[in-house]
Amino acid sequence: MVLIIIIVITFDVSEKLDDFLSNHAPVKEIALDYYLNFIPGFVNLYSPLFIFISVIFFTSKMAGNTEIIAILGSGMSYRRLLRPYIYGSVIIALIVLAFSNFLIPVNNRTMVAFENKYIHTRHPEWFSNIHFQSQQGVQIYAESYNTNTLRVENFHRDIYDPSHQLIDRITCNTIIYDTVQKKWECQGLYHHVISDNHRERVSRIEKSMQNLGVTPDDFNAVAWRIETMNSIELYRHIAREKMRGTRAVVTAKIEFYQRLLNPLAIIIMTLIGVGVSSRKTRGGIGLHLAIGITLAFTFIIFMKVSTVFAINGNLPPFLAILLPQVIFAIIAVYVIRSAPK
């Protein structure tokens, strides 16, 4: 794990060195704010692979020294031999579950702040053709939004009743957010009120302060960084994005389900590792590692491919995360059942 982290950090430093130098990033902040917070996330993400390699090293060493043969020969069943592996993998999976859902997002906040300051220094200033549902029955449309001036051009807010009939509409040529009053300064406001008998009353106000039920972050497509949210915040964000009707809800769901289900991969990979490496072979640990790492990377690739299908296709996010786990759980059962033979 330490060796792989050193290699990854070395490549990452070489890739980002120009950004560090051009933006005058202090060495202390690079080490403490960025890489110190980068390491836990990396270890947590690839913990199934690290545990898998560790299990193969350990079990292959036991098999090579004929210890497993002696254990089984003394009358212990293969299922009893698996018990410490299962207990250990469950404990580590629970630790990873806690880290990925609550502790890693806290680390990511500091890392993301560093990236925004020294790496991704160019942020989009304009967003155009914005359309979302701010709350049930309230549709928002804006022609453009300026992130620097908090200025929205050609703003529309439509309110519908439960029967989906338009009952209220506000249109403004320009709205600018006042960060002190927490309200919008509306210029060229038209307020349309439609009664039950479909009669429309229109009033015009040249300039006024209004509470429109939205904030600047609602117009900013990159304001919400899901990797900085703990799972409770992420769950609320998913509900919010689902109501808004945006495509970002798919990415948020994938992140949420990965945090919940990926720790299962530790248990699955542990069982596969034991099944592959508990048999004494001529190839020794090298053959076990070759077979094991092939299976591990196949698992990782399968997980990435299913995620792509969820983002760009019609595969449900929950199924995209669960499907690789189920398939490799079946492989793990097969390997474990055939290993004693």
XYZ file of C-alpha atoms in Angstrom:
341
model
C 0.000 0.000 0.000
C 2.799 2.420 0.917
C 4.702 1.614 -2.280
C 1.652 2.153 -4.490
C 0.821 5.443 -2.715
C 4.380 6.705 -3.228
C 4.212 5.829 -6.937
C 0.808 7.493 -7.357
C 1.894 10.665 -5.536
C 5.086 10.821 -7.615
C 3.114 10.714 -10.871
C 0.558 13.185 -9.507
C 3.261 15.674 -8.480
C 4.899 15.448 -11.915
C 1.524 16.092 -13.555
C 0.582 19.066 -11.352
C 4.035 20.579 -10.805
C 3.466 23.340 -13.374
C 0.240 24.362 -11.631
C 1.957 24.389 -8.241
C 4.783 26.584 -9.529
C 2.697 28.964 -11.632
C 0.194 29.561 -8.809
C 2.901 29.723 -6.087
C 1.449 26.947 -3.952
C 3.339 26.695 -0.609
C 5.028 23.359 0.032
C 3.326 23.119 3.421
C -0.141 23.413 1.866
C 0.784 20.937 -0.892
C 1.866 18.368 1.680
C -0.730 18.942 4.423
C -3.821 20.285 2.668
C -3.613 18.289 -0.549
C -1.631 15.058 -0.312
C -2.344 14.351 3.350
C -6.046 14.449 2.485
C -5.495 12.659 -0.837
C -4.022 9.520 0.754
C -7.052 8.432 2.875
C -9.393 8.768 -0.121
C -7.059 6.780 -2.359
C -6.571 4.016 0.216
C -10.312 3.891 0.868
C -11.117 3.691 -2.867
C -8.693 0.845 -3.592
C -8.951 -0.917 -0.232
C -10.537 -4.049 -1.822
C -7.473 -4.398 -4.069
C -5.025 -3.867 -1.189
C -6.852 -6.359 1.041
C -7.042 -8.821 -1.837
C -3.283 -8.720 -2.480
C -2.614 -9.027 1.261
C -4.844 -12.116 1.517
C -3.080 -13.753 -1.446
C 0.389 -13.050 -0.006
C -0.568 -14.396 3.413
C -2.529 -17.445 2.273
C -0.040 -18.405 -0.455
C 2.724 -18.339 2.147
C 0.709 -20.686 4.361
C -0.062 -22.982 1.419
C 3.579 -22.985 0.315
C 4.661 -24.081 3.790
C 1.950 -26.840 3.701
C 0.337 -25.267 6.785
C -3.149 -25.372 5.253
C -2.733 -29.071 4.468
C -1.747 -29.680 8.096
C -4.735 -27.636 9.362
C -7.227 -29.532 7.206
C -5.497 -32.820 7.983
C -5.998 -32.261 11.714
C -9.743 -32.400 11.187
C -10.630 -28.708 10.801
C -13.114 -28.063 8.010
C -12.415 -25.657 5.169
C -15.438 -23.619 6.251
C -13.935 -23.225 9.733
C -10.660 -22.145 8.117
C -12.549 -19.339 6.331
C -14.059 -17.923 9.503
C -11.147 -15.626 10.527
C -10.940 -14.306 6.954
C -14.659 -13.498 6.972
C -14.508 -11.836 10.395
C -11.483 -9.774 9.403
C -12.985 -8.692 6.076
C -16.287 -7.694 7.732
C -14.446 -5.553 10.306
C -12.428 -3.807 7.589
C -15.559 -3.373 5.437
C -17.350 -1.642 8.324
C -14.364 0.673 8.852
C -14.280 1.507 5.136
C -18.056 2.083 5.215
C -17.681 4.644 8.007
C -14.723 6.342 6.320
C -16.307 6.580 2.863
C -19.661 7.876 4.158
C -18.526 10.390 6.770
C -14.769 10.934 7.164
C -13.457 11.011 3.578
C -15.902 13.791 2.519
C -14.512 15.982 5.329
C -10.975 15.427 4.001
C -12.175 16.155 0.486
C -13.387 19.620 1.473
C -9.861 20.747 2.285
C -8.493 19.055 -0.837
C -11.144 20.602 -3.112
C -10.484 24.054 -1.610
C -6.782 23.589 -2.415
C -7.585 22.491 -5.983
C -9.818 25.500 -6.551
C -7.081 27.810 -5.267
C -3.983 26.392 -6.958
C -4.983 23.873 -9.665
C -8.424 24.550 -11.146
C -8.064 28.317 -10.971
C -10.277 28.968 -13.978
C -13.924 28.682 -13.082
C -16.824 29.133 -15.506
C -18.199 32.656 -15.371
C -21.368 32.067 -17.372
C -24.112 29.468 -17.494
C -26.860 29.665 -20.096
C -30.288 28.146 -20.794
C -30.953 27.185 -17.179
C -34.185 25.352 -16.402
C -35.115 23.525 -13.192
C -37.883 22.978 -10.638
C -37.019 24.834 -7.426
C -39.826 23.149 -5.473
C -42.948 21.166 -6.230
C -44.944 23.053 -8.840
C -42.436 25.917 -9.254
C -40.518 26.075 -12.543
C -37.497 28.354 -13.004
C -35.989 29.470 -16.293
C -33.077 31.832 -16.928
C -31.332 32.804 -20.125
C -27.918 33.252 -18.454
C -26.203 33.544 -15.068
C -22.945 35.351 -14.245
C -21.084 33.729 -11.325
C -18.977 36.847 -10.644
C -21.745 39.444 -10.468
C -24.526 37.049 -9.337
C -26.584 38.454 -12.204
C -29.375 36.549 -13.978
C -30.728 37.652 -17.338
C -34.265 37.038 -18.602
C -35.588 35.345 -15.464
C -38.944 33.493 -15.360
C -40.684 31.843 -12.416
C -43.901 29.897 -13.042
C -46.104 28.469 -10.283
C -48.568 25.674 -11.071
C -51.439 24.341 -8.987
C -51.865 20.581 -8.302
C -53.857 20.239 -11.541
C -50.828 21.655 -13.442
C -52.581 24.911 -14.312
C -50.461 28.062 -14.356
C -51.581 30.391 -11.553
C -48.628 32.776 -11.080
C -45.778 34.030 -13.251
C -42.944 36.457 -12.575
C -40.664 37.649 -15.364
C -37.701 39.991 -14.950
C -35.284 41.437 -17.450
C -32.486 41.226 -14.861
C -32.143 40.051 -11.262
C -29.035 40.596 -9.100
C -28.519 38.864 -5.766
C -27.963 41.078 -2.706
C -25.717 39.091 -0.363
C -26.571 41.358 2.597
C -30.380 41.268 2.397
C -30.430 37.725 0.919
C -32.884 38.920 -1.715
C -32.897 39.588 -5.433
C -32.924 43.077 -6.920
C -35.388 42.762 -9.802
C -35.367 45.146 -12.751
C -38.258 45.268 -15.198
C -40.498 42.931 -13.203
C -43.855 41.740 -14.552
C -46.153 39.828 -12.206
C -48.946 37.769 -13.799
C -51.679 36.319 -11.568
C -54.233 33.963 -13.168
C -57.515 33.452 -11.309
C -59.736 30.357 -11.291
C -61.858 31.737 -14.129
C -58.678 32.177 -16.227
C -58.656 35.944 -15.863
C -55.150 37.386 -15.816
C -54.014 40.379 -13.798
C -50.643 41.920 -14.717
C -48.662 44.374 -12.625
C -45.333 45.983 -13.487
C -42.622 47.177 -11.096
C -39.572 48.904 -12.483
C -37.265 48.014 -9.612
C -37.847 46.085 -6.363
C -36.292 43.634 -3.877
C -37.918 40.190 -4.039
C -37.549 36.833 -2.314
C -37.884 34.511 -5.309
C -37.296 31.233 -3.481
C -33.945 30.557 -5.184
C -30.288 31.270 -4.399
C -27.262 31.854 -6.664
C -26.149 28.248 -6.104
C -29.325 27.083 -7.832
C -28.053 28.620 -11.073
C -24.431 27.483 -10.623
C -23.952 24.062 -12.230
C -20.672 23.391 -10.381
C -21.568 24.760 -6.964
C -22.401 21.337 -5.556
C -19.379 19.043 -5.136
C -20.779 15.664 -4.175
C -17.385 14.339 -3.046
C -17.413 16.904 -0.200
C -20.826 15.823 1.134
C -21.286 13.142 3.748
C -23.899 10.532 2.926
C -26.710 12.291 4.806
C -26.040 15.520 2.885
C -25.694 13.541 -0.333
C -29.053 11.831 0.232
C -30.714 15.230 0.649
C -28.887 16.504 -2.423
C -30.214 13.565 -4.464
C -33.775 14.334 -3.357
C -33.242 17.978 -4.276
C -31.780 17.198 -7.713
C -34.553 14.684 -8.392
C -37.104 17.405 -7.697
C -35.175 19.839 -9.897
C -35.231 17.281 -12.713
C -31.524 17.598 -13.561
C -29.248 14.938 -15.029
C -26.829 15.417 -12.106
C -29.014 13.131 -9.994
C -27.547 10.071 -11.769
C -23.969 10.961 -10.811
C -25.036 11.699 -7.240
C -26.866 8.357 -6.973
C -23.821 6.480 -8.262
C -21.635 8.146 -5.633
C -24.186 7.360 -2.910
C -24.548 3.680 -3.844
C -20.781 3.260 -4.255
C -20.265 4.431 -0.689
C -22.848 1.945 0.596
C -22.073 -1.112 -1.549
C -18.355 -0.934 -2.377
C -17.306 -2.181 1.105
C -18.960 -5.486 0.123
C -16.165 -5.853 -2.438
C -13.693 -6.315 0.444
C -15.559 -9.416 1.647
C -15.982 -10.752 -1.893
C -12.327 -10.203 -2.852
C -11.177 -11.755 0.431
C -13.111 -14.948 -0.307
C -11.807 -15.069 -3.876
C -8.260 -14.494 -2.610
C -8.506 -17.360 -0.129
C -10.017 -19.705 -2.701
C -7.367 -18.921 -5.301
C -4.295 -19.037 -3.038
C -5.108 -21.751 -0.466
C -4.048 -24.530 -2.820
C -0.333 -25.406 -3.008
C 0.917 -25.140 -6.617
C 4.252 -25.292 -8.381
C 3.979 -21.663 -9.418
C 3.775 -20.642 -5.773
C 2.845 -17.115 -4.853
C 3.639 -15.793 -8.345
C 0.930 -17.877 -9.991
C -1.544 -16.993 -7.253
C -0.798 -13.291 -7.655
C -1.160 -13.472 -11.429
C -4.572 -15.174 -11.206
C -5.720 -12.984 -8.332
C -4.684 -9.637 -9.804
C -6.315 -10.596 -13.123
C -9.581 -11.241 -11.294
C -9.225 -8.049 -9.242
C -8.654 -5.790 -12.244
C -11.460 -7.521 -14.130
C -13.693 -6.642 -11.186
C -12.546 -2.991 -11.205
C -12.989 -2.685 -14.988
C -16.447 -4.250 -14.770
C -17.434 -1.730 -12.078
C -16.194 1.191 -14.206
C -17.989 -0.066 -17.331
C -21.296 -0.523 -15.506
C -20.937 3.010 -14.096
C -20.485 4.396 -17.618
C -23.656 2.583 -18.723
C -25.520 4.197 -15.817
C -24.280 7.712 -16.657
C -24.625 7.546 -20.437
C -27.269 4.837 -20.805
C -30.417 3.587 -19.146
C -28.892 1.271 -16.549
C -30.254 2.201 -13.073
C -27.438 3.482 -10.788
C -28.242 0.980 -8.008
C -28.089 -1.925 -10.460
C -24.867 -0.549 -12.001
C -23.126 -0.723 -8.619
C -24.760 -3.954 -7.434
C -24.375 -6.039 -10.620
C -20.544 -6.427 -10.485
C -20.798 -7.289 -6.785
C -23.380 -10.016 -7.448
C -21.449 -11.539 -10.372
C -18.164 -11.678 -8.462
C -19.956 -12.928 -5.340
C -21.098 -15.889 -7.463
C -17.492 -16.344 -8.648
C -16.333 -16.199 -5.010
C -18.837 -18.919 -4.010
C -17.683 -21.095 -6.927
C -13.984 -20.623 -6.068
C -14.576 -21.360 -2.377
C -16.651 -24.498 -3.126
C -14.085 -25.869 -5.574
C -10.979 -24.986 -3.528
C -11.132 -27.936 -1.056
C -11.392 -30.343 -3.964
